[in-house]
Short mmCIF file of C-alpha atoms in Angstrom, two decimals:
data_model
loop_
_atom_site.label_atom_id
_atom_site.label_comp_id
_atom_site.label_asym_id
_atom_site.label_seq_id
_atom_site.Cartn_x
_atom_site.Cartn_y
_atom_site.Cartn_z
CA THR A 179 14.19 16.89 -41.46
CA MET A 180 14.06 13.15 -40.86
CA VAL A 181 16.06 11.18 -43.37
CA GLY A 182 14.18 8.16 -44.71
CA TYR A 183 10.71 9.35 -43.70
CA GLU A 184 8.08 11.06 -45.81
CA THR A 185 5.39 13.07 -44.08
CA HIS A 186 1.91 13.96 -45.26
CA HIS A 187 2.65 17.68 -45.34
CA ASP A 188 5.46 20.16 -44.84
CA ARG A 189 4.38 21.21 -41.37
CA GLY A 190 5.75 17.99 -39.88
CA ALA A 191 4.33 14.81 -38.35
CA LEU A 192 4.56 12.60 -35.29
CA VAL A 193 6.70 9.52 -35.97
CA THR A 194 7.20 6.65 -33.51
CA LEU A 195 10.81 5.46 -33.58
CA PHE A 196 10.97 1.77 -32.73
CA GLU A 197 14.22 0.43 -31.34
CA ASP A 198 14.29 -2.62 -33.60
CA GLU A 199 14.24 -0.40 -36.72
CA PHE A 200 17.68 1.07 -36.03
CA TRP A 201 21.10 -0.51 -36.08
CA PRO A 202 23.34 0.97 -33.36
CA ASP A 203 26.42 2.86 -34.45
CA GLN A 204 29.27 0.52 -33.53
CA GLY A 205 31.58 3.19 -32.11
CA THR A 206 28.83 4.76 -30.02
CA ALA A 207 27.61 1.35 -28.82
CA GLU A 208 31.13 0.36 -27.73
CA THR A 209 31.60 3.62 -25.86
CA ILE A 210 28.25 3.23 -24.09
CA ALA A 211 29.00 -0.41 -23.19
CA GLN A 212 32.35 0.63 -21.69
CA ARG A 213 30.73 3.39 -19.62
CA VAL A 214 28.00 1.01 -18.43
CA GLN A 215 30.63 -1.50 -17.36
CA GLU A 216 32.49 1.20 -15.41
CA ALA A 217 29.30 2.52 -13.79
CA GLU A 218 28.12 -0.95 -12.78
CA ALA A 219 31.44 -2.16 -11.38
CA GLY A 220 30.83 -3.82 -8.02
CA LEU A 221 27.03 -3.74 -8.25
CA ASP A 222 26.83 -7.54 -8.08
CA GLU A 223 28.80 -7.71 -4.84
CA VAL A 224 26.78 -9.55 -2.19
CA ILE A 225 26.19 -7.36 0.86
CA GLY A 226 23.49 -9.29 2.67
CA GLU A 227 20.82 -11.95 2.59
CA THR A 228 17.08 -12.19 3.22
CA ARG A 229 15.06 -15.25 4.12
CA VAL A 230 11.75 -13.54 3.41
CA ASN A 231 10.22 -11.58 0.56
CA LEU A 232 10.95 -7.87 0.99
CA VAL A 233 7.90 -6.22 -0.54
CA ARG A 234 7.27 -2.54 -1.32
CA GLY A 235 3.55 -2.33 -0.67
CA ASP A 236 2.38 0.75 1.18
CA ALA A 237 2.86 1.93 4.73
CA ASP A 238 0.12 -0.46 5.90
CA LYS A 239 1.41 -3.53 4.12
CA GLY A 240 4.90 -4.10 2.61
CA ASN A 241 7.90 -4.65 4.88
CA LEU A 242 10.66 -3.22 2.66
CA GLY A 243 9.82 0.44 3.23
CA GLY A 244 10.10 -0.02 6.97
CA LEU A 245 13.52 -1.58 6.48
CA VAL A 246 14.58 1.43 4.38
CA ALA A 247 13.35 3.82 7.08
CA ASP A 248 15.19 1.80 9.74
CA ALA A 249 18.39 2.01 7.69
CA ILE A 250 18.00 5.79 7.27
CA ARG A 251 17.49 6.20 11.00
CA GLU A 252 20.50 4.06 11.87
CA PHE A 253 22.77 5.73 9.30
CA THR A 254 21.89 9.25 10.48
CA ALA A 255 21.63 8.39 14.20
CA ALA A 256 18.22 10.10 14.16
CA ASP A 257 15.40 9.65 16.63
CA VAL A 258 12.82 9.37 13.85
CA ALA A 259 13.14 8.64 10.11
CA ILE A 260 10.61 8.86 7.31
CA GLN A 261 10.63 7.59 3.72
CA ASN A 262 7.91 8.24 1.15
CA THR A 263 6.26 5.10 -0.22
CA GLY A 264 6.75 6.17 -3.85
CA GLY A 265 10.52 6.28 -3.40
CA VAL A 266 10.77 2.51 -2.83
CA ARG A 267 10.66 1.05 -6.35
CA ALA A 268 11.41 -2.70 -6.30
CA ASP A 269 10.93 -5.85 -4.22
CA ILE A 270 13.71 -8.23 -3.16
CA ALA A 271 13.14 -11.99 -3.31
CA PRO A 272 14.59 -14.34 -0.68
CA GLY A 273 18.29 -14.98 -1.17
CA LYS A 274 21.46 -12.96 -1.54
CA ILE A 275 21.22 -9.16 -1.65
CA THR A 276 23.58 -7.19 -3.87
CA LYS A 277 24.30 -3.51 -4.34
CA ARG A 278 22.35 -3.78 -7.61
CA HIS A 279 19.25 -4.80 -5.63
CA CYS A 280 19.66 -1.72 -3.42
CA LEU A 281 19.96 0.52 -6.47
CA GLU A 282 16.79 -1.01 -7.92
CA VAL A 283 14.94 -0.41 -4.64
CA LEU A 284 16.20 3.19 -4.30
CA PRO A 285 17.05 4.34 -7.86
CA PHE A 286 16.93 8.07 -7.19
CA GLY A 287 19.90 10.25 -6.29
CA ASN A 288 18.35 11.46 -3.05
CA ILE A 289 20.48 12.88 -0.25
CA LEU A 290 19.69 12.23 3.41
CA GLU A 291 19.05 15.26 5.57
CA THR A 292 18.36 15.73 9.26
CA VAL A 293 16.49 18.47 11.08
CA MET A 294 15.76 19.13 14.75
CA VAL A 295 12.05 19.41 15.49
CA LYS A 296 9.92 19.67 18.62
CA GLY A 297 7.87 16.73 19.81
CA GLU A 298 4.77 18.84 19.35
CA PHE A 299 5.58 19.16 15.65
CA LEU A 300 6.02 15.38 15.29
CA LYS A 301 2.65 14.83 16.96
CA ARG A 302 0.92 17.22 14.55
CA LEU A 303 2.74 15.77 11.57
CA PHE A 304 1.72 12.21 12.39
CA GLU A 305 -1.84 13.25 13.20
CA LEU A 306 -2.00 14.24 9.53
CA LYS A 307 -0.68 10.84 8.48
CA VAL A 308 -3.37 8.98 10.44
CA GLY A 309 -5.96 11.40 9.09
CA SER A 310 -6.86 12.48 5.59
CA TYR A 311 -3.31 12.22 4.21
CA GLY A 312 -3.32 8.46 4.68
CA PRO A 313 -0.43 6.00 5.18
CA SER A 314 1.97 7.30 2.53
CA LEU A 315 5.09 7.35 4.69
CA PHE A 316 7.29 4.59 6.01
CA VAL A 317 8.53 5.48 9.50
CA ALA A 318 11.18 4.31 11.95
CA GLY A 319 11.82 5.14 15.57
CA VAL A 320 8.21 5.66 16.63
CA THR A 321 5.37 3.47 17.82
CA ILE A 322 1.97 5.07 17.39
CA GLU A 323 -1.47 3.89 18.41
CA TYR A 324 -4.51 5.75 17.16
CA ASN A 325 -8.28 5.54 17.05
CA PRO A 326 -9.72 6.29 13.58
CA ASP A 327 -13.13 6.97 15.13
CA ARG A 328 -11.84 10.03 16.98
CA ALA A 329 -11.88 13.51 15.44
CA GLU A 330 -9.17 14.22 12.87
CA GLY A 331 -6.24 15.93 14.56
CA ASP A 332 -6.89 14.06 17.82
CA ARG A 333 -6.64 10.42 16.77
CA ILE A 334 -3.27 9.46 18.29
CA THR A 335 -3.78 7.81 21.67
CA SER A 336 -0.17 6.73 22.30
CA PHE A 337 3.07 8.09 20.81
CA MET A 338 6.40 6.53 21.74
CA VAL A 339 9.78 7.66 20.42
CA GLY A 340 12.06 4.72 20.97
CA ASP A 341 10.96 3.35 24.35
CA LYS A 342 9.87 6.70 25.82
CA PRO A 343 6.64 8.68 25.51
CA LEU A 344 6.81 11.67 23.17
CA ASP A 345 7.68 14.90 24.99
CA PRO A 346 5.96 17.79 23.18
CA GLN A 347 8.67 20.25 24.28
CA ALA A 348 11.70 18.04 23.63
CA ASP A 349 13.92 18.28 20.54
CA TYR A 350 14.06 15.26 18.23
CA LYS A 351 16.33 14.55 15.29
CA LEU A 352 14.22 13.79 12.21
CA ALA A 353 15.86 12.16 9.16
CA LEU A 354 14.38 12.35 5.69
CA THR A 355 15.42 12.60 2.05
CA ASN A 356 16.01 15.92 0.32
CA TYR A 357 13.05 14.97 -1.89
CA LEU A 358 10.73 15.24 1.12
CA ALA A 359 12.65 18.16 2.63
CA GLU A 360 12.06 20.09 -0.61
CA GLY A 361 8.32 19.58 -0.18
CA GLN A 362 7.65 16.78 -2.65
CA SER A 363 5.02 14.07 -2.21
CA GLY A 364 2.64 16.56 -0.60
CA PHE A 365 5.10 17.22 2.20
CA THR A 366 4.99 21.00 1.88
CA ASP A 367 1.27 20.97 2.63
CA MET A 368 1.82 18.53 5.49
CA ILE A 369 4.48 20.73 7.11
CA ARG A 370 2.44 23.88 6.54
CA ASN A 371 -0.60 22.26 8.13
CA ALA A 372 1.41 20.79 11.00
CA MET A 373 2.93 24.18 11.81
CA ALA A 374 -0.37 26.02 11.50
CA ARG A 375 -2.19 24.05 14.20
#
């Protein structure tokens, strides 16, 4: 039962509740404001500065996702780091950078994870990314050259991890978010396909 609304029949109705039609309860509003203040304490602290626009874009364009992947790699001391493009949600304009900006860029409660993988697996995984899966990952720690005219699955012509060529039999530390590790963003299919070849 919705107080103050009359519906066309007793079975119910869809009603759009507009924010400007309701006065907030003062006690509830004060409690929420206090909690917001506590949660946002320190978010406006300046932690850095940028002289250029940091733009989301996709893995072919924007520069911000690459910066996020670099930060993940450095924080985890991984050989390679990946970040899905959809997880980077805001741009940062030139000027001071605060913790609030970082929270706007990465608003999800993801946890960073690392896993040891063979070089052969990385090669297969990235063959998928330069193939039909497209550039939907930001990466750090690798330099890849590929020829899109070659057959899918054999497009990578050069694969460097750091400053060394990829060793198919070597172990590499891969860093990623739990979101990707749990198979989101099509990652389950990517891993399944990479392992199957």
